[in-house]
Each structure stands twice: as C-alpha cells, then as structure tokens.
PDB file of C-alpha atoms and ligand atoms in Angstrom:
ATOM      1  CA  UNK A  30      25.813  20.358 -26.678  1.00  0.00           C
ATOM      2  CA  UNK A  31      26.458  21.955 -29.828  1.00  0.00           C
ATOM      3  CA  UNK A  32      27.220  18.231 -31.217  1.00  0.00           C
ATOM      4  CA  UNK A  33      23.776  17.710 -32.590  1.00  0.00           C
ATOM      5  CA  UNK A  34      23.697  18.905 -36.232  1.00  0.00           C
ATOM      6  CA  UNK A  35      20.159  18.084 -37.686  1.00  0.00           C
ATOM      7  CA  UNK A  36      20.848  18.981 -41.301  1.00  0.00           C
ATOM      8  CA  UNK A  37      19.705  22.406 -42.811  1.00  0.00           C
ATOM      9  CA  UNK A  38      16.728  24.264 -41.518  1.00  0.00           C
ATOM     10  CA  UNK A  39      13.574  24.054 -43.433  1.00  0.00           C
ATOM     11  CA  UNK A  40      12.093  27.554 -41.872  1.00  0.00           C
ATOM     12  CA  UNK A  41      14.577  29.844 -42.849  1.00  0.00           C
ATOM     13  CA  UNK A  42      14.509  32.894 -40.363  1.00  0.00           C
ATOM     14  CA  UNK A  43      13.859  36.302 -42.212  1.00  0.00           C
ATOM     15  CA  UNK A  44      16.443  38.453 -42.361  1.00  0.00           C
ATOM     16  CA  UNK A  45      16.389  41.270 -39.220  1.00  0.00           C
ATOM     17  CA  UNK A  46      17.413  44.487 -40.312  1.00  0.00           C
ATOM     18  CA  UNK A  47      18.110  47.748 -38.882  1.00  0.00           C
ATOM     19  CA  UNK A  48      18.654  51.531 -39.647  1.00  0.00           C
ATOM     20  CA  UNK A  49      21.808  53.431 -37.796  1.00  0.00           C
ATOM     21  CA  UNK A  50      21.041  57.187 -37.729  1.00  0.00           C
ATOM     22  CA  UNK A  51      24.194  59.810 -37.028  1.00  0.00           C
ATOM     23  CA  UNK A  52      22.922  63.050 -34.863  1.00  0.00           C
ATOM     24  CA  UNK A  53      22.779  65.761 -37.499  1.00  0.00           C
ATOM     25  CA  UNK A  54      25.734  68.160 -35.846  1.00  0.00           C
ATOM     26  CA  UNK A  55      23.326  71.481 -34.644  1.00  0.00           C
ATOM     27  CA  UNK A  56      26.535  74.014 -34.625  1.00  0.00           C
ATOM     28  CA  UNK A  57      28.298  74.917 -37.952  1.00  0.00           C
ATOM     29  CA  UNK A  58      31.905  72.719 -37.951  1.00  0.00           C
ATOM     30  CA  UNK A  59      33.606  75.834 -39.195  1.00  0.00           C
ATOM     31  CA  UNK A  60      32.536  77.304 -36.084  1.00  0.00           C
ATOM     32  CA  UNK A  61      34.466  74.138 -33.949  1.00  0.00           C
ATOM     33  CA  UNK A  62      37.319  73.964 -36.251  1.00  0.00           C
ATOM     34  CA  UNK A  63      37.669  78.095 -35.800  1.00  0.00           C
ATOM     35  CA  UNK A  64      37.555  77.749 -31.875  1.00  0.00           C
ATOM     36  CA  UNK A  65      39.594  74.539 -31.527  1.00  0.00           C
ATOM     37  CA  UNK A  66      42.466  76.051 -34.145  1.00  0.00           C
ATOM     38  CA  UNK A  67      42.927  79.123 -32.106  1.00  0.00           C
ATOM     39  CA  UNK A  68      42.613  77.398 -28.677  1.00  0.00           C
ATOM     40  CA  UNK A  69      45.563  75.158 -29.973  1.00  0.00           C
ATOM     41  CA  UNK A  70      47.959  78.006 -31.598  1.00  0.00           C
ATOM     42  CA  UNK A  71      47.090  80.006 -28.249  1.00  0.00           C
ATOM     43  CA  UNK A  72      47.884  76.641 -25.991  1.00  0.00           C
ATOM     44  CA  UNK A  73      51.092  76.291 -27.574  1.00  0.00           C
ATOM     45  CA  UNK A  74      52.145  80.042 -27.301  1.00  0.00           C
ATOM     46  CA  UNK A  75      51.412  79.876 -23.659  1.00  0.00           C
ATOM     47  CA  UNK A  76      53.289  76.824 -23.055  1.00  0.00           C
ATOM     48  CA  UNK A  77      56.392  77.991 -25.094  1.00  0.00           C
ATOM     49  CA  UNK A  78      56.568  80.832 -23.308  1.00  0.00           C
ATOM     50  CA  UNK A  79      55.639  79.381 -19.845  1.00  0.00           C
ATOM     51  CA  UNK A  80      58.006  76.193 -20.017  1.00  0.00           C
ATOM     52  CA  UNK A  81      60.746  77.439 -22.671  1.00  0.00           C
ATOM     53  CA  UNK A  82      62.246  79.596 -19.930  1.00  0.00           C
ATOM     54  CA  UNK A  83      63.353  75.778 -18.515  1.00  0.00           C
ATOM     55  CA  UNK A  84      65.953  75.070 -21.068  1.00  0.00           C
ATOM     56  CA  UNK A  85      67.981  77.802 -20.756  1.00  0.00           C
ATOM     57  CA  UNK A  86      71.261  77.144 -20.510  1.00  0.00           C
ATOM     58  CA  UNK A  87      71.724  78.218 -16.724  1.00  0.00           C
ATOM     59  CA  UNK A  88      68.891  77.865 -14.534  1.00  0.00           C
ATOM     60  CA  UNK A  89      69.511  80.878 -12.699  1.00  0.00           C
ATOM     61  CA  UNK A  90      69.857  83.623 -15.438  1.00  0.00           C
ATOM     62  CA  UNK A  91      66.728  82.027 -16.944  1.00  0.00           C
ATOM     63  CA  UNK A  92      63.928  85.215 -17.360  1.00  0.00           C
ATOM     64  CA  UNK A  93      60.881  84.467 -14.962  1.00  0.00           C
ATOM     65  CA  UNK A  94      57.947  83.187 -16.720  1.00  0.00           C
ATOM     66  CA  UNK A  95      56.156  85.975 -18.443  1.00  0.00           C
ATOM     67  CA  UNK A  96      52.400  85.791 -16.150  1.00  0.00           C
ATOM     68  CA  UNK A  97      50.871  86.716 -19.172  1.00  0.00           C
ATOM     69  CA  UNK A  98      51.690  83.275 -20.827  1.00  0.00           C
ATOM     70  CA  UNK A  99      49.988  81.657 -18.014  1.00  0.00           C
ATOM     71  CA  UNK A 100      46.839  83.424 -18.715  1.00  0.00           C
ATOM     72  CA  UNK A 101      47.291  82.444 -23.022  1.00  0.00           C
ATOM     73  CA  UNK A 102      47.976  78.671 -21.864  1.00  0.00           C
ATOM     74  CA  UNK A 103      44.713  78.712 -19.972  1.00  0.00           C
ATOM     75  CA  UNK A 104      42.607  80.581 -22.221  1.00  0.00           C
ATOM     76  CA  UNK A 105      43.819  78.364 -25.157  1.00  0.00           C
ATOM     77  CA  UNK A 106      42.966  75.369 -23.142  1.00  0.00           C
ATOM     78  CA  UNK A 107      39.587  76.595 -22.249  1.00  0.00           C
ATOM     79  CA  UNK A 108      39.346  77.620 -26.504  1.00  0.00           C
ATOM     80  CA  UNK A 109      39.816  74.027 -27.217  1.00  0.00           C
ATOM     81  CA  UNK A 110      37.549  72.122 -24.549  1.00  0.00           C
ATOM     82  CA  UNK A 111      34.872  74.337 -25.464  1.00  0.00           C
ATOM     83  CA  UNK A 112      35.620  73.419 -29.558  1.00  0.00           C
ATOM     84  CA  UNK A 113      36.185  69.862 -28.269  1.00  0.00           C
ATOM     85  CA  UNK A 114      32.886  70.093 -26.083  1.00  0.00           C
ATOM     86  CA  UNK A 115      30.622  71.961 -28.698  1.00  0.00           C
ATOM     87  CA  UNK A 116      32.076  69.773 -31.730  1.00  0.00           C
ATOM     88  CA  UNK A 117      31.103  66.251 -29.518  1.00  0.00           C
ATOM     89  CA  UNK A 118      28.210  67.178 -27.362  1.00  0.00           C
ATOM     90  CA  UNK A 119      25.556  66.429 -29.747  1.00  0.00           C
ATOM     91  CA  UNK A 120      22.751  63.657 -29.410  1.00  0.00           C
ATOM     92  CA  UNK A 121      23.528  60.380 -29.579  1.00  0.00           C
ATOM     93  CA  UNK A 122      23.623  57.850 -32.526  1.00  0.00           C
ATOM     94  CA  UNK A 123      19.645  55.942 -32.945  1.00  0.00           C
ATOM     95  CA  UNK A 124      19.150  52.346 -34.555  1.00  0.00           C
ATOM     96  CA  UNK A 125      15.552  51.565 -35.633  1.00  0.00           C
ATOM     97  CA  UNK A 126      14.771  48.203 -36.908  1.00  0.00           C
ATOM     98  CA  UNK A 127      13.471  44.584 -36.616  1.00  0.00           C
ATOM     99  CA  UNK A 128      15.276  44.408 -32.888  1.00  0.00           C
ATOM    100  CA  UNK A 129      13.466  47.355 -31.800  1.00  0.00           C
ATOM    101  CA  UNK A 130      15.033  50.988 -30.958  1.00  0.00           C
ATOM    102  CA  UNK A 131      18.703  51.644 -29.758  1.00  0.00           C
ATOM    103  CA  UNK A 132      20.780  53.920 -27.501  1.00  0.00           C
ATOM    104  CA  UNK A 133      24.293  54.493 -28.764  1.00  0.00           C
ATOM    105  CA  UNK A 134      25.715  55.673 -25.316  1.00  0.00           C
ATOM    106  CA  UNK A 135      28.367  54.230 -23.438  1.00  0.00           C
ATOM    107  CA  UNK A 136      26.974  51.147 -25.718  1.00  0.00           C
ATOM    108  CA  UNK A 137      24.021  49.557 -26.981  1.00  0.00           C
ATOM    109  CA  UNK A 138      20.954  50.020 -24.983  1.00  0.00           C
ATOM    110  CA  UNK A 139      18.193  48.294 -26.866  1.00  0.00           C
ATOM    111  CA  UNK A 140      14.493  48.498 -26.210  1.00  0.00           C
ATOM    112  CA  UNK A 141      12.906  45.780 -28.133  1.00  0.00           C
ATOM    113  CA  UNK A 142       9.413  46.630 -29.461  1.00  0.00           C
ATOM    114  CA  UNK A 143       7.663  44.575 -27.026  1.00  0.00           C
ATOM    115  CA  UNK A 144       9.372  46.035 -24.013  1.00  0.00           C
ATOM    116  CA  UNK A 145       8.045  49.841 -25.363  1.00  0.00           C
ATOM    117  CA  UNK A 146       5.566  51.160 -23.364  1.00  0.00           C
ATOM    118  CA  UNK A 147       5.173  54.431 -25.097  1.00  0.00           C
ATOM    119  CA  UNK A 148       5.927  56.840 -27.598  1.00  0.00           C
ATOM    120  CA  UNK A 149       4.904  60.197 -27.782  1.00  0.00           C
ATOM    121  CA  UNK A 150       5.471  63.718 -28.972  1.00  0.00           C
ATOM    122  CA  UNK A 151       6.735  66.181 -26.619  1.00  0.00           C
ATOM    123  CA  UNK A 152       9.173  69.261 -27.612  1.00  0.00           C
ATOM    124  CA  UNK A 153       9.602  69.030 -30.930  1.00  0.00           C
ATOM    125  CA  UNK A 154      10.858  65.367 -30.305  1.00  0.00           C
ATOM    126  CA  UNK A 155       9.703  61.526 -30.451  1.00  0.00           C
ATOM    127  CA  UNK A 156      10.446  59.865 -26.860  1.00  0.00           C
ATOM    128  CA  UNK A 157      10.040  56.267 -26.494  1.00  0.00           C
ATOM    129  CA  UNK A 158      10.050  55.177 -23.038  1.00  0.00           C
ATOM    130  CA  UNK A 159      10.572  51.423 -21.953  1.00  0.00           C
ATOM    131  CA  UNK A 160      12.873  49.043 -20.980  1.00  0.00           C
ATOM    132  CA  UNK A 161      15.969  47.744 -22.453  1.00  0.00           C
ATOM    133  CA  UNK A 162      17.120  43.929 -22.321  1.00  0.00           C
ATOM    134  CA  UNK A 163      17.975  44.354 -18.564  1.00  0.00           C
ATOM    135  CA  UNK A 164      15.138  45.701 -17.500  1.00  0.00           C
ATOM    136  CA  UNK A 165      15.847  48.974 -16.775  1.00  0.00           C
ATOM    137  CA  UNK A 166      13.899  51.885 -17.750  1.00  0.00           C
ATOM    138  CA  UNK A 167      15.230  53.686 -20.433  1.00  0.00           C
ATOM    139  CA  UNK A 168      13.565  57.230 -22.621  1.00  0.00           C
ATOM    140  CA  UNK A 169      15.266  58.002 -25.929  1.00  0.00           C
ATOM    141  CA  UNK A 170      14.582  60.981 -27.923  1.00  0.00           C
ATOM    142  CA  UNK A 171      14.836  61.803 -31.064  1.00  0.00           C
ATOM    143  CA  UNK A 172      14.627  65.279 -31.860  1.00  0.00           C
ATOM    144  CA  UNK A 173      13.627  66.631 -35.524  1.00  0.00           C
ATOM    145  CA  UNK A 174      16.182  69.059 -35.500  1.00  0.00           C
ATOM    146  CA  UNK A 175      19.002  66.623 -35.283  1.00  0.00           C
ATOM    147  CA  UNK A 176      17.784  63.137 -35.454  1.00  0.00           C
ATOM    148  CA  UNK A 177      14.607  63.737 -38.364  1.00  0.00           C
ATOM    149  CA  UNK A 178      15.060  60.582 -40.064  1.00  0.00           C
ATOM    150  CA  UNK A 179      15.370  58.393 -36.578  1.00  0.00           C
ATOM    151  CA  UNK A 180      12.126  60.111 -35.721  1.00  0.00           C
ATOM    152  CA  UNK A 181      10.633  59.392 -38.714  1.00  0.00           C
ATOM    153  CA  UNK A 182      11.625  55.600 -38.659  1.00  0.00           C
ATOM    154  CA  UNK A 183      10.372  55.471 -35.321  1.00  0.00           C
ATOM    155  CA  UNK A 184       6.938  56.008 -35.535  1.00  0.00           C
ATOM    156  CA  UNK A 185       6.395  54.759 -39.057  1.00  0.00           C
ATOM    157  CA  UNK A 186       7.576  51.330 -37.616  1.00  0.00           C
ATOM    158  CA  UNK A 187       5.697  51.667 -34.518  1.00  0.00           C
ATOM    159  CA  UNK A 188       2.584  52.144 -36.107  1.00  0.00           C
ATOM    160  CA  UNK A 189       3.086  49.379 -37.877  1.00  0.00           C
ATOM    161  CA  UNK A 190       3.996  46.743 -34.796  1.00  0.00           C
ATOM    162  CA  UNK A 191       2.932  48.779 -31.900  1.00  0.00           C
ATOM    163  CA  UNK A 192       0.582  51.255 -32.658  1.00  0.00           C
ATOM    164  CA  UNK A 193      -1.669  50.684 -29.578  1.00  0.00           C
ATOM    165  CA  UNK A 194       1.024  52.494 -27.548  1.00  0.00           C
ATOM    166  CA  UNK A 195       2.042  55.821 -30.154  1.00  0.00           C
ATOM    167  CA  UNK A 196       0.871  58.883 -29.046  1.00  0.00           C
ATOM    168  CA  UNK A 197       1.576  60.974 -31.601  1.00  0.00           C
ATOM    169  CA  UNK A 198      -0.678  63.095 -33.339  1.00  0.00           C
ATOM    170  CA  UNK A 199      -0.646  62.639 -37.506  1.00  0.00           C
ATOM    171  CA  UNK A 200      -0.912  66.077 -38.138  1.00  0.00           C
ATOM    172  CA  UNK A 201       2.890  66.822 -35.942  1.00  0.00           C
ATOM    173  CA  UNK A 202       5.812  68.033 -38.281  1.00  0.00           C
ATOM    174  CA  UNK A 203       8.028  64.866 -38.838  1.00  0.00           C
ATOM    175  CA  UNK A 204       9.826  64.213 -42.251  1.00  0.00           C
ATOM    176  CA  UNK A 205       8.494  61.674 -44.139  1.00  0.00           C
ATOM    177  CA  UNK A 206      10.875  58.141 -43.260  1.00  0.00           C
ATOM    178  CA  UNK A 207      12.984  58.200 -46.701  1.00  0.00           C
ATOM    179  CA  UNK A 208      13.884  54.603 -47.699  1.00  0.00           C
ATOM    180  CA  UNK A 209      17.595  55.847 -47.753  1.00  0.00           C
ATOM    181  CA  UNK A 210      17.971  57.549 -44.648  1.00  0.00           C
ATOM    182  CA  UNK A 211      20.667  55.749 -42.155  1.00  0.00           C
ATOM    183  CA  UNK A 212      23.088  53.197 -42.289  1.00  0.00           C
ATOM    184  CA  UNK A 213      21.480  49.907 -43.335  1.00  0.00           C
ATOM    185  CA  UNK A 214      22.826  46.898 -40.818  1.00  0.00           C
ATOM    186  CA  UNK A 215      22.031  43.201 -40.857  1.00  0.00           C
ATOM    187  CA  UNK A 216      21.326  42.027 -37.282  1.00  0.00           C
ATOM    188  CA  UNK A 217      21.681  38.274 -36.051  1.00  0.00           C
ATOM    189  CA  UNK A 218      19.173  36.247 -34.697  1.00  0.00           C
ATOM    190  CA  UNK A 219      17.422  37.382 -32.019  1.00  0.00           C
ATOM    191  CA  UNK A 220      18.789  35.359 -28.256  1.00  0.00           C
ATOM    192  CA  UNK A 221      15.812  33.549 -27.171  1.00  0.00           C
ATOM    193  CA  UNK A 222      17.769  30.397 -24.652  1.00  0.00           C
ATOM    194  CA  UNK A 223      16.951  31.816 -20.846  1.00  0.00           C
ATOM    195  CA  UNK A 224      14.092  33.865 -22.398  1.00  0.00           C
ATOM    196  CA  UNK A 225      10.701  33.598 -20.593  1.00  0.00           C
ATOM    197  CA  UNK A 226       7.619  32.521 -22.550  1.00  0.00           C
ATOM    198  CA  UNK A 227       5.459  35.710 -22.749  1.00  0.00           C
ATOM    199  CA  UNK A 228       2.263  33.728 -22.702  1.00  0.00           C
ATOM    200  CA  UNK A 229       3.142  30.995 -19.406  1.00  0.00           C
ATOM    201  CA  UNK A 230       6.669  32.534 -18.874  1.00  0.00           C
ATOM    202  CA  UNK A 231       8.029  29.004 -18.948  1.00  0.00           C
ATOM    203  CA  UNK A 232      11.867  29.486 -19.800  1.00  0.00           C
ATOM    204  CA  UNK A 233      12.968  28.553 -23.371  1.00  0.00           C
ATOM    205  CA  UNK A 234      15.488  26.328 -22.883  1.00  0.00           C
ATOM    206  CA  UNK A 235      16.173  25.032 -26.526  1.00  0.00           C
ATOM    207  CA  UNK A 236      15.717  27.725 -29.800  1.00  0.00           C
ATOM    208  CA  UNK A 237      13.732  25.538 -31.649  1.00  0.00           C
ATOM    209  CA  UNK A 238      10.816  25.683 -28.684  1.00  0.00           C
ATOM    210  CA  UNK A 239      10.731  29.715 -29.367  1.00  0.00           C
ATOM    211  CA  UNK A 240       8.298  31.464 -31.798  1.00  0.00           C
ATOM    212  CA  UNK A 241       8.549  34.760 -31.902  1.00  0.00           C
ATOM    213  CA  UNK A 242       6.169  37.743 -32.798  1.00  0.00           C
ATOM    214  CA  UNK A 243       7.154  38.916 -36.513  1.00  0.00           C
ATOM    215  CA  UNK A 244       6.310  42.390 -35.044  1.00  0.00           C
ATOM    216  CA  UNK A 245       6.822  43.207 -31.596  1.00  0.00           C
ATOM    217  CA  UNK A 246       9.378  40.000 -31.146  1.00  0.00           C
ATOM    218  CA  UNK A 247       7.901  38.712 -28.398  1.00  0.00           C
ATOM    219  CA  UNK A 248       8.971  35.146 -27.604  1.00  0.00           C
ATOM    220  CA  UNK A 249       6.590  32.489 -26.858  1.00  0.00           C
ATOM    221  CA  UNK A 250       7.225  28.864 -25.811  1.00  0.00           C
ATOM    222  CA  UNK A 251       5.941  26.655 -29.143  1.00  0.00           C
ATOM    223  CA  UNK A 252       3.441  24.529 -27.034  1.00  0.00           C
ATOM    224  CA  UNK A 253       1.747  28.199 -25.416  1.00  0.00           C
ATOM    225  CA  UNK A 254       1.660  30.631 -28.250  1.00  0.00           C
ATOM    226  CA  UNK A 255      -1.963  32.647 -27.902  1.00  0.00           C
ATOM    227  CA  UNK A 256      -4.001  33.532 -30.736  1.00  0.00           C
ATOM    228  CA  UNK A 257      -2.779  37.111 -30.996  1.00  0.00           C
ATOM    229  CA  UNK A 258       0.052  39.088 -29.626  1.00  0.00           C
ATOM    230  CA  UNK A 259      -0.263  41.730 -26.911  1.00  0.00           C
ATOM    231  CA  UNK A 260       1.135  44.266 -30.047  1.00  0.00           C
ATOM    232  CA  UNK A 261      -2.390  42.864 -31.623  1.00  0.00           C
ATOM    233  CA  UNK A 262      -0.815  40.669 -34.414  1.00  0.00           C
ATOM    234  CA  UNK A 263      -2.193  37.498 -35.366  1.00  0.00           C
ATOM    235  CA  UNK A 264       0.088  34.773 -33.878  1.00  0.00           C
ATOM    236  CA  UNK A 265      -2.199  31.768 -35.442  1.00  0.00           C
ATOM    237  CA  UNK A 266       0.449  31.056 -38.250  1.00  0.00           C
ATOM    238  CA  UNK A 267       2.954  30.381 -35.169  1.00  0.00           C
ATOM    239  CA  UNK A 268       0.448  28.272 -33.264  1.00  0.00           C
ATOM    240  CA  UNK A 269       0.695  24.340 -32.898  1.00  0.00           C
ATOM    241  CA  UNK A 270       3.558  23.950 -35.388  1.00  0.00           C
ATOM    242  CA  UNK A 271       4.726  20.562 -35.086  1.00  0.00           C
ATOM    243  CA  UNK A 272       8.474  20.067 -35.870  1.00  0.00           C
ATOM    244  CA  UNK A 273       8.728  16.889 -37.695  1.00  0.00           C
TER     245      UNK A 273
HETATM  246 ZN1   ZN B  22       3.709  40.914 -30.905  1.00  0.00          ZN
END
C-alpha cells in the first residue's frame, strides 16, 4: 500500500506545534526534602535496631527487639510516604497547542479543539470539558496557582479557534500567555485514515481526501467540506480543491 510514491507534496502541511506546561510544585521542596531526609535516617534506625538483633552470633542470646524500634521504623516510613506523597501529588503536566489540550496522566489524553465543548472559569481555575480521541468525557483544569501559564494558553488559543464555547469572563485574574512559557514540542501530522467526515461523516479512507479545519482541526472529506466550520472559520479556501 505504501508502494505508491507520487513525488514531493506541493501543499506542504504547516507545522503543528504545542506548549508542555510542568505543575508549578504548591509546597516549598525544602519542606519535602526535610520530611523525606528524616523519615529515611529514622527508617533506617528502626530497621537496624529491629533486624540487627538477627545476626548475632547465636540466635538464642540475641537481645529481643527493642519495641521502641518498631515504632521509629514505622514512623520513619510514614515520614517518607508523606515527603514522597506531598513532593509528587501535585497537578498534572498540560500541553496546549495546534492538536488541542492534553492530560498528562497515566498518558496522553487529548481533547482536540473540535471535540471541546466548554471552557469556563470556576475556582480560581480554567476547566475545559470534552472528549478525548476515544470519546470519553474528559474535564482538565488548570489552576492559576500552579498551572498560570497552561491557563493562560488555554483561553488565549480558544478564543482564537473556539471562542463560541469560552466562558470566561475578560475581566478574571489570569497571567497574560508569555511567548516563553512551556516546553515548545513539534507534533506530527494529525491521523485522519478511519476518521469520519464531520460534514457527511463518510470515512476518510485515503489522507489526501481529508481537509482539515486550520483551527478547530476538524476533518472533512475533500468532496463535502461546508462553507464554514462549526468553530465559525471560513473553510472556503479548503473547498473544491482539485488534486491534479
Ligand atoms: Zn473548525
């Protein structure tokens, strides 16, 4: 299938690009690093003097384990899930970009722009709420206390592709979306074979029958693409291209 090399093509896809944004940590590290260091000095006093007693030479003049190590082995433990816990437990990585908003948790989970149904303010935090690429409902949130620049990103690019469905008020305290916030990522092509036409849902069954929205990323079969986009861009530049 892949046989059929037509030469170079003409369009050349723009590049997609995304943003990666790292939770800002919410608890001091010295305050981890404090709790984790004594947890581990306390873990390994309780377990020398809990287990030690086990090499003696002879088993039966060995001392009994002092109970009080029992009770520094625990405590230590507890000392360093807690630092473990505290130091790990904060929100979740955010990409914002061409291919719409992502999840870092237990992997990607990516909402494209087309598939987000809303975004609003609530809590001193963006939420979007839609689907991801299986279907399944998904809300992220990005909260300005540890995710700023995410939030930012996400509504200055929604207003831009999507802005019939942001609810957020202009006058809310978001930072402005700094041009060198995040990680900057190149992101491949978006998968459009098995992909159903969002005008006649007709299933794209070779790449070069997809057009795509610029701004939501909606695919379209070539031969159905409507004037505009749901998102409410213009889609006549896409429509009745004829591949020659
Ligand atoms: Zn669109």
């Amino acid at each position: 299938m892949a046989k059929k090399t037509k030469g170079a093509r003409k369009d050349k896809p723009r590049e997609r690009r995304e943003r990666r944004f790292e939770p800002r940590p919410t608890t001091s590290p010295l305050v981890v690093y404090l709790l984790g260091g004594i947890g581990a000095i306390a873990m390994g006093a309780g377990a020398w003097a809990q287990f030690g007693s086990m090499f003696a030479d002879s088993p039966e003049s060995a001392p009994e384990p002092l109970a009080f190590a029992r009770y520094v082995l625990v405590a230590g433990t507890l000392l360093l899930g807690a630092a473990i816990w505290i130091g790990t437990s904060g929100d979740p990585a955010l990409r914002v970009g061409d291919g719409g908003v992502v999840l870092e948790k237990g992997g990607l989970r990516r909402l494209p722009w087309y598939a987000v149904e809303r975004i609003e303010w609530r809590e001193e935090a963006i939420r979007v709420i839609g689907k991801d690429d299986l279907g399944t409902s998904v809300t992220l949130v990005a909260r300005v206390a540890t995710q700023p620049q995410a939030a930012a990103w996400i509504v200055k690019e929604a207003r831009e592709r999507i802005p019939a469905v942001v609810d957020v008020p202009e006058d809310v305290t978001l930072p402005i979306a700094r041009n060198d916030a995040g990680q900057g990522l190149a992101l491949e092509p978006p998968q459009v074979v098995g992909k159903h036409c969002a005008a006649s849902g007709k299933v794209i069954a070779y790449e070069p029958d997809a057009r795509i929205c610029p701004r939501c990323e909606r695919v379209y079969h070539k031969a159905h693409v409507p004037e505009s986009c749901p998102c409410g861009a213009s889609l006549a530049s896409l429509q009745g291209a004829k591949t020659a």
